[in-house]
CSV table of C-alpha atoms in Angstrom, one decimal:
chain,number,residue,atom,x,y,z
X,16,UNK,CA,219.6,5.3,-19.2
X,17,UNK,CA,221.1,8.5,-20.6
X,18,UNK,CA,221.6,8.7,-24.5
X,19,UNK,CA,225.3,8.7,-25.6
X,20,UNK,CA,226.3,12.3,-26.4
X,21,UNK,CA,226.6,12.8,-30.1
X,22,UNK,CA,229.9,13.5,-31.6
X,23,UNK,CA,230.9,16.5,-33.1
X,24,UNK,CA,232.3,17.5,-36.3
X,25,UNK,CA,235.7,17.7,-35.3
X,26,UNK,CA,236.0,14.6,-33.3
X,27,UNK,CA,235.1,13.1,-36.7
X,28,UNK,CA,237.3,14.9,-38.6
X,29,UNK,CA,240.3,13.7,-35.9
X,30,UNK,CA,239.0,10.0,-35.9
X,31,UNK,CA,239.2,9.8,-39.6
X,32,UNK,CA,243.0,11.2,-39.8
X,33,UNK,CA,244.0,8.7,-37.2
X,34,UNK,CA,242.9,6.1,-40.0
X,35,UNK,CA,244.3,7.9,-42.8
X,36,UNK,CA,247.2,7.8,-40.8
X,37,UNK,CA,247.2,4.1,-40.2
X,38,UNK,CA,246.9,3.4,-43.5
X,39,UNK,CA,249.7,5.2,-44.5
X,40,UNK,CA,252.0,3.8,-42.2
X,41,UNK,CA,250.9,0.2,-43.5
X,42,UNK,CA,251.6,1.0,-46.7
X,43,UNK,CA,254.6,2.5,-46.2
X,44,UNK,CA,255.8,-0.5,-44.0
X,45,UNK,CA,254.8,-2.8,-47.1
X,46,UNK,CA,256.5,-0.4,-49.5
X,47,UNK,CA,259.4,-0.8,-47.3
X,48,UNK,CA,259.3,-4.5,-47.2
X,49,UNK,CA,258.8,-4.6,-51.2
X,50,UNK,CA,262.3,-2.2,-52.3
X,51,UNK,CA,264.4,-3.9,-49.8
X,52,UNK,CA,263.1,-7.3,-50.8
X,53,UNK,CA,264.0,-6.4,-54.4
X,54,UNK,CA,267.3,-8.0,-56.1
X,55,UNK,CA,268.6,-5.0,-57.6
X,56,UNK,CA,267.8,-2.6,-54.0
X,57,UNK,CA,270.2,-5.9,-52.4
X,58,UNK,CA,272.6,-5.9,-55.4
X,59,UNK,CA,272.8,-1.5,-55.2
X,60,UNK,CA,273.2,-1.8,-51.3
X,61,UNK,CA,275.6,-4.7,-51.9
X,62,UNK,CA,278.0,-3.3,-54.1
X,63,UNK,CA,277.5,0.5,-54.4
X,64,UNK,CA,278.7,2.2,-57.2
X,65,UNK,CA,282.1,4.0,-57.4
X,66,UNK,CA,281.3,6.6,-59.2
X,67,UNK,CA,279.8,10.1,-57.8
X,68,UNK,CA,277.4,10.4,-61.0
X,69,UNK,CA,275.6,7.0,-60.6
X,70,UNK,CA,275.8,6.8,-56.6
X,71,UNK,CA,272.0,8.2,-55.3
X,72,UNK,CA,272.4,11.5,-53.5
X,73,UNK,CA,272.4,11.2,-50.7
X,74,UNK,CA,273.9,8.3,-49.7
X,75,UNK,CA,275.8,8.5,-46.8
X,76,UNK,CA,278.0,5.6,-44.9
X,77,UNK,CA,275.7,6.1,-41.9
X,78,UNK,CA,272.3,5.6,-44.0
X,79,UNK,CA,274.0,3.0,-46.5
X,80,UNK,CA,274.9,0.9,-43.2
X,81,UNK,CA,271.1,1.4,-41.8
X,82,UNK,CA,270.1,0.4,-45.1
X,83,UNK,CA,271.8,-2.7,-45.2
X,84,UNK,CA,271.1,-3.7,-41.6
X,85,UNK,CA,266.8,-3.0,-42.6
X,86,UNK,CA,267.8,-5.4,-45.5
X,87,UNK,CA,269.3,-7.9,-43.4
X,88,UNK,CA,266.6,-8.1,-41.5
X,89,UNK,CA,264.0,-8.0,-44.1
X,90,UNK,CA,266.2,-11.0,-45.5
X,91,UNK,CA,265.6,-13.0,-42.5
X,92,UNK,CA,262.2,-12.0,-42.0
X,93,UNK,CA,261.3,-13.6,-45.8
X,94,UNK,CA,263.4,-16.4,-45.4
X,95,UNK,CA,261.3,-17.1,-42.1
X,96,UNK,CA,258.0,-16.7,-43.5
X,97,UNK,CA,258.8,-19.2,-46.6
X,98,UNK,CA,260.0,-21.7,-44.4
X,99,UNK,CA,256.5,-21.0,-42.3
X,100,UNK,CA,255.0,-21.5,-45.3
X,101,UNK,CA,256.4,-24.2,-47.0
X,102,UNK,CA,256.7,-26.5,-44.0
X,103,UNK,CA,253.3,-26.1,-41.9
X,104,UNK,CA,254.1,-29.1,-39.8
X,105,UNK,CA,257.4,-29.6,-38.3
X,106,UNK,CA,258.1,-32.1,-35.6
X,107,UNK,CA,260.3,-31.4,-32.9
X,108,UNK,CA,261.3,-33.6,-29.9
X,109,UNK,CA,261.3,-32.6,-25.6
X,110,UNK,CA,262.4,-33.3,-22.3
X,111,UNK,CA,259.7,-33.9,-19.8
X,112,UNK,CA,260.8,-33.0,-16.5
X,113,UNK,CA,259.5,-34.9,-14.4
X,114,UNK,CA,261.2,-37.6,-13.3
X,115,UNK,CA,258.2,-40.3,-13.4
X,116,UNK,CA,257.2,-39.1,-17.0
X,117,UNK,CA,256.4,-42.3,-19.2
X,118,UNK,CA,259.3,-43.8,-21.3
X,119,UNK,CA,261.8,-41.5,-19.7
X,120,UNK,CA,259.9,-38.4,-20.2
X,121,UNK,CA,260.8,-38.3,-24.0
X,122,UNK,CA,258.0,-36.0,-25.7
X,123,UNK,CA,257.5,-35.4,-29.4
X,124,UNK,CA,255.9,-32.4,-30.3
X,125,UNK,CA,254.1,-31.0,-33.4
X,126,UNK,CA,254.3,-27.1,-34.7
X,127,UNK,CA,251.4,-26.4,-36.4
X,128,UNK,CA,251.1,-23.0,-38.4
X,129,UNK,CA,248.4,-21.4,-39.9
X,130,UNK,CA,248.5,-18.1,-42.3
X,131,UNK,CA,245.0,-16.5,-42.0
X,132,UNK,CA,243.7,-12.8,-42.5
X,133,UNK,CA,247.2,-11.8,-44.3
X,134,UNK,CA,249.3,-12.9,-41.5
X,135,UNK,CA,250.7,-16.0,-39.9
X,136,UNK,CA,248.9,-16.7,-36.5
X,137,UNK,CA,250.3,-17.9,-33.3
X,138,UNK,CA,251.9,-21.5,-33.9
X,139,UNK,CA,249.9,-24.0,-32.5
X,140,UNK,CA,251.7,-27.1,-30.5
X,141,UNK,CA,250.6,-30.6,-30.0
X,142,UNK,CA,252.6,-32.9,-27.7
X,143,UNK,CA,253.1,-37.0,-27.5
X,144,UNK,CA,254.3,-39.1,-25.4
X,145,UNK,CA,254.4,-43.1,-25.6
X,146,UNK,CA,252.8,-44.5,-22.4
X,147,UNK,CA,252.7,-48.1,-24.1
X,148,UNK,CA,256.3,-48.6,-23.8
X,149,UNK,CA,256.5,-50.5,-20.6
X,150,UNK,CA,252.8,-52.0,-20.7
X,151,UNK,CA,252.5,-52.3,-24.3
X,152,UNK,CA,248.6,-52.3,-23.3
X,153,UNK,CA,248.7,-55.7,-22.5
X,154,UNK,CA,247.2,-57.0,-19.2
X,155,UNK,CA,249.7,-58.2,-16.8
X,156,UNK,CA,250.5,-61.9,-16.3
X,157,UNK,CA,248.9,-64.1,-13.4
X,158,UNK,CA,251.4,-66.4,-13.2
X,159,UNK,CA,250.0,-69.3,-14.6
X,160,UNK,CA,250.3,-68.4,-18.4
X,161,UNK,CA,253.0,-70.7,-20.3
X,162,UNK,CA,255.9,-69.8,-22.4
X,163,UNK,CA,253.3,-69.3,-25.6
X,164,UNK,CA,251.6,-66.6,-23.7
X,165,UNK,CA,254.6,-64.8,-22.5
X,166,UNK,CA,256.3,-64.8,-25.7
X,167,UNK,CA,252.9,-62.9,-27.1
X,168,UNK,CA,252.9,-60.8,-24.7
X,169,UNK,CA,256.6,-59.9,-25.7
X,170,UNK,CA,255.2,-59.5,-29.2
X,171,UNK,CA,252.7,-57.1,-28.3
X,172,UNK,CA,254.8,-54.9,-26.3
X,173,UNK,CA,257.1,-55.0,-28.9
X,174,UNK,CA,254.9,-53.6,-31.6
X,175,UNK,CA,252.8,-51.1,-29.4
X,176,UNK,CA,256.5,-49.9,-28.3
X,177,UNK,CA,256.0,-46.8,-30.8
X,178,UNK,CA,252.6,-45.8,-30.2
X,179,UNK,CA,251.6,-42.4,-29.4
X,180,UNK,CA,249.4,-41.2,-27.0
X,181,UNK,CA,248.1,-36.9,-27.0
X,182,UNK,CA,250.1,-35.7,-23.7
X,183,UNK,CA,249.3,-31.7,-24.0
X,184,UNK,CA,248.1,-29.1,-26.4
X,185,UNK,CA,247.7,-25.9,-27.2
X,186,UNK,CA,244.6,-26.1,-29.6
X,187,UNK,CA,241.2,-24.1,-29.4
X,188,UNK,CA,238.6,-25.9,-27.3
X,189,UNK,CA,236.5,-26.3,-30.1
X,190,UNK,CA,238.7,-28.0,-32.6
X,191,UNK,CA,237.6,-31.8,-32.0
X,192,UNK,CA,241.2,-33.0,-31.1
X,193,UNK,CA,240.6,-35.7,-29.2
X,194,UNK,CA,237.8,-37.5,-31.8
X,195,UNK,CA,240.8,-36.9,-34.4
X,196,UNK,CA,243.0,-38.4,-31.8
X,197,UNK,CA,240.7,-41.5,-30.9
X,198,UNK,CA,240.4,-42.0,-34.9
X,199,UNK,CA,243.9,-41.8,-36.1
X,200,UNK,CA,245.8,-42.3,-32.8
X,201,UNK,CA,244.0,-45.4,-31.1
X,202,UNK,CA,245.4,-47.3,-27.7
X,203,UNK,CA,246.3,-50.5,-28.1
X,204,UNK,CA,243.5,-52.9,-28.2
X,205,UNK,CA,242.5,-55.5,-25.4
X,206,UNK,CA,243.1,-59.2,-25.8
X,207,UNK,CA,239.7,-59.6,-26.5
X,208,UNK,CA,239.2,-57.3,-29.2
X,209,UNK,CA,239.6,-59.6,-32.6
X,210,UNK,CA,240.4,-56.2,-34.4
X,211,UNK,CA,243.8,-54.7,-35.7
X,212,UNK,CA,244.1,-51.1,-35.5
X,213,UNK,CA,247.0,-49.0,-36.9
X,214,UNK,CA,248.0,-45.4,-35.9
X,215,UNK,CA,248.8,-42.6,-38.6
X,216,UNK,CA,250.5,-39.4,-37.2
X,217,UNK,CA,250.6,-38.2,-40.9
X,218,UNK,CA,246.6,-38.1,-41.0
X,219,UNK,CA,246.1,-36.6,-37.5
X,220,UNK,CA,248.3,-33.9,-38.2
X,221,UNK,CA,247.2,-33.1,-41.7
X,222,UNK,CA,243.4,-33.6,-40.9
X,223,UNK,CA,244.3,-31.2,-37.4
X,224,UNK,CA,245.6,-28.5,-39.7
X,225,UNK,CA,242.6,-28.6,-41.9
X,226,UNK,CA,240.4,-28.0,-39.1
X,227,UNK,CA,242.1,-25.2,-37.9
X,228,UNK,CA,243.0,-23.1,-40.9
X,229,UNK,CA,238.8,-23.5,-41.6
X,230,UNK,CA,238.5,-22.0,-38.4
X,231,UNK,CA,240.9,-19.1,-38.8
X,232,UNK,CA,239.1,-19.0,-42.3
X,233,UNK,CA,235.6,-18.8,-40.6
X,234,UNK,CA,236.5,-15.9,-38.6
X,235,UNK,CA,238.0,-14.0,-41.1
X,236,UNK,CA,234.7,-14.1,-43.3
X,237,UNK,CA,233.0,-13.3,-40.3
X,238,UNK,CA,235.1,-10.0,-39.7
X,239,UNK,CA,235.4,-9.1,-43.5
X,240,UNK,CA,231.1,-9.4,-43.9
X,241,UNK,CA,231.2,-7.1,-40.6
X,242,UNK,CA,233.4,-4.5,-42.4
X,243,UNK,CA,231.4,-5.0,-46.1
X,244,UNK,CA,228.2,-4.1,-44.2
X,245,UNK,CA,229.4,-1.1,-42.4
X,246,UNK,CA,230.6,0.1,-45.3
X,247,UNK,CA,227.5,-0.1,-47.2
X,248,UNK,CA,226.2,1.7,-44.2
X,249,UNK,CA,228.1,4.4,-44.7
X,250,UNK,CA,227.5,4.9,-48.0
X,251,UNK,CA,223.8,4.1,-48.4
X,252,UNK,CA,223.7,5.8,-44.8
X,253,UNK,CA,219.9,8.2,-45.9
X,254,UNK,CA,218.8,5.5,-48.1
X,255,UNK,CA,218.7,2.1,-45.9
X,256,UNK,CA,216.2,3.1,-43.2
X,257,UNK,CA,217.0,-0.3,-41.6
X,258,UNK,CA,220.5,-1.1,-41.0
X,259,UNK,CA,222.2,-3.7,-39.4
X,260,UNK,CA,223.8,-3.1,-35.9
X,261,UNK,CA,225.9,-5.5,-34.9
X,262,UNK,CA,227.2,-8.8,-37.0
X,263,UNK,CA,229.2,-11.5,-34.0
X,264,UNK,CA,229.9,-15.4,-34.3
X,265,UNK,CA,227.6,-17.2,-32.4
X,266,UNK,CA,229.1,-20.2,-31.3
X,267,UNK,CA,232.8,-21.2,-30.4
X,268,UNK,CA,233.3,-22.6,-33.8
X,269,UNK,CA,232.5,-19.5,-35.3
X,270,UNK,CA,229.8,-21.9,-37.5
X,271,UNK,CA,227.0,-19.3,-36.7
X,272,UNK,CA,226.6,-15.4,-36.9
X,273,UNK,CA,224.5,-13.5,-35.1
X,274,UNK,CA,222.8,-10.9,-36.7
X,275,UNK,CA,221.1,-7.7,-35.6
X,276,UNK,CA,219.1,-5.2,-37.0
X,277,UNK,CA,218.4,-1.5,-36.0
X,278,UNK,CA,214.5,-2.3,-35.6
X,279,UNK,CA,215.0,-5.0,-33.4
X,280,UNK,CA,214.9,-8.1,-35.8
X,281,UNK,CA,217.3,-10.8,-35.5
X,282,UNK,CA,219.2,-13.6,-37.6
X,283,UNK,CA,221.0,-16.3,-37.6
X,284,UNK,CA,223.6,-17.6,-40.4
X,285,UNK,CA,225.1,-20.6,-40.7
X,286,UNK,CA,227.5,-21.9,-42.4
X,287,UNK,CA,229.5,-25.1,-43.1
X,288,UNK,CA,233.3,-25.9,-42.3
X,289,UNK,CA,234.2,-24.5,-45.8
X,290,UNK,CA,232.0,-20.8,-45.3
X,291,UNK,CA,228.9,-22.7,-47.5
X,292,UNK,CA,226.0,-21.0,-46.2
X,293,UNK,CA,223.7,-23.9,-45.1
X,294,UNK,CA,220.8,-21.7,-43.1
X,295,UNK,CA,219.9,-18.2,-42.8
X,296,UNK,CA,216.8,-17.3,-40.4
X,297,UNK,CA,215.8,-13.8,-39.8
X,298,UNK,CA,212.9,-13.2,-36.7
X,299,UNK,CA,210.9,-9.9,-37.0
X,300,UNK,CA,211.3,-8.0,-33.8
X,301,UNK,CA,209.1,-5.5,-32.6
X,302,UNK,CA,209.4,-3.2,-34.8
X,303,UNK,CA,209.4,-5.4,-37.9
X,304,UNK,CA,206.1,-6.7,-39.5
X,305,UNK,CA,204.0,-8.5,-38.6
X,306,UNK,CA,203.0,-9.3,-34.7
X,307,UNK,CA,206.2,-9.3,-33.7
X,308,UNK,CA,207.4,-12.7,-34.3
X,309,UNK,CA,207.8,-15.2,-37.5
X,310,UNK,CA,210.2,-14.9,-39.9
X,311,UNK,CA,211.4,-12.9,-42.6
X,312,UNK,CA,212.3,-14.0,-45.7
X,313,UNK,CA,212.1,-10.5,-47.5
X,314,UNK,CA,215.3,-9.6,-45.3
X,315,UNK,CA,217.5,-12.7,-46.0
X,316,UNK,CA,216.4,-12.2,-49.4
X,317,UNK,CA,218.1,-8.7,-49.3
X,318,UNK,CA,221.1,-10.0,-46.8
X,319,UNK,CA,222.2,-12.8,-49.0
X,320,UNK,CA,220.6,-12.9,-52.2
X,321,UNK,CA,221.2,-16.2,-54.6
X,322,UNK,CA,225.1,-16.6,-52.6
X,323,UNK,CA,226.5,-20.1,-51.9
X,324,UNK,CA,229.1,-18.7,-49.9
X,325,UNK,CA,229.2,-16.0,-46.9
X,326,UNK,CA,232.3,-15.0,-48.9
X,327,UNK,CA,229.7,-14.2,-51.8
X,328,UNK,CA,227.8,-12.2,-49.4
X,329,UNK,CA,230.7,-9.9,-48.6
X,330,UNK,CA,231.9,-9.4,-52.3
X,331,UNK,CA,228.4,-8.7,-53.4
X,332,UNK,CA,228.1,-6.2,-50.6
X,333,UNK,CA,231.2,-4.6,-51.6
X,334,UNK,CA,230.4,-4.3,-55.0
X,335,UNK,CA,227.1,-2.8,-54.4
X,336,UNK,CA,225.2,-5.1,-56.5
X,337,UNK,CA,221.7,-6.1,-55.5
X,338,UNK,CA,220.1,-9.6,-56.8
């Protein structure tokens, strides 16, 4: 396997201007956003002045009228992102098109947004139907039943006419959706179940949110303790004669990070739904010390210090301060 060819000087030089150039252009975007949002930028662009001596040079009909179509747009764009934020859930109501969709093929749906890693992510969508409609999840008659029994029946269709049932969904795999479903949005129990159960939409959809935005949460600490240790890499580049390689979420829940060292070691962190670290494992590899196996408390020692929180970790790193 052939080693990869060094880069030169001037490759790095080019790499780091592309950055410096990124930058730039993000905070020139949020510069932008921040004048136009301004009151007295909207009242100036409004209602220009008269005058020559207080007009900005400048300022001609063909730039005022970009202006003011850039702050039309930044208007809409903020008035957007509060409602986004204010109202996380929103309900919202389908047609199912096919023609043998339960009750009619009426759907209620659930928007679900989340604002992680400084911007909003992809709305997530939760659909409901209500198959207990017709059945009311009662077993059909026989026949022999008298007019008490009937009249139940009608009673228990009548009050499992409302109930909700998860139809589709647009939610990571490993968000536990249908344990939240089965806990706050139960079928109808049997005849021979003695207990009453009650549905809350309010709780599924609240308690749903909360397990995605710690998701989005966990992988945003994951990335940021990625960048915080390549940048202590880069600065203590001579003086750390083992660095870490590569930092990547071990599972789907992003619960567990992977860790790998330049000698070979490797680790394993987890943490809790919040980012609470709960274990952190490092195995000596074959270059570590030792035999080549066991574990390693001198490097978690180093990695995480006296943190509670992986988001301890990264600030720590970033600051440069060693426990």
């Amino acid at each position: 396997m052939s080693s990869p060819t060094p880069s030169s000087p001037l490759d790095d030089e080019i790499e780091s201007l592309k950055a410096k150039i990124t930058t730039l252009k993000s905070h020139l975007r949020i510069q932008t956003s921040t004048l136009l949002s301004s009151p007295s930028v909207s009242s100036l662009l409004s209602n220009p002045p008269s005058s020559s001596h207080l007009k900005p040079k400048g300022l001609t009909p063909t730039i005022l009228k970009s202006l003011r179509h850039h702050a039309s747009l930044q208007k809409a764009h903020n008035q957007q992102s509060l409602y986004r934020t204010c109202a996380t859930i929103t309900t919202f109501r389908v047609q199912d098109p096919d023609p043998n969709a339960v009750d009619g093929g009426a759907v209620l749906g659930l928007r679900i947004e989340v604002f992680a890693r400084g911007r909003f992510m992809r709305p997530y969508y939760v659909l409901l139907n209500r198959p207990f409609a017709e059945g009311g999840g009662s077993r059909k008659e026989n026949g022999k039943g008298n007019g008490n029994s009937k009249e139940k029946s009608r009673t228990r269709k009548g009050k499992y006419v409302n109930w909700l049932r998860l139809h589709r969904q647009t939610i990571p795999p490993c968000i536990p959706i249908s344990g939240l479903a089965a806990r706050y949005l139960p079928a109808p129990p049997s005849r021979s179940e003695d207990s009453e159960r009650e549905q809350n939409l309010v709780k599924f959809a609240r308690h749903l949110r909360r397990e995605l935005v710690r998701y989005h949460h966990r992988l945003a600490t994951i990335t940021d303790l990625r960048r915080a240790i390549l940048a202590e890499d880069q600065t203590e580049q001579q003086e750390k004669p083992n660095k870490i390689q590569d930092i990547t979420p071990a599972d789907a829940e992003a619960k567990q990070i992977t860790i790998e060292w330049e000698d070979g070691q490797t680790g394993r962190l987890v943490m809790g739904d919040d980012g609470e670290i709960v274990q952190v494992v490092a195995l000596n590899g074959g270059g570590g010390q030792g035999n080549g196996s066991g574990r390693d408390r001198e490097v978690v020692r180093e990695l995480v210090g006296s943190a509670k929180k992986v988001e301890d970790v990264v600030r720590r790193l970033g600051s440069g301060i060693k426990d």
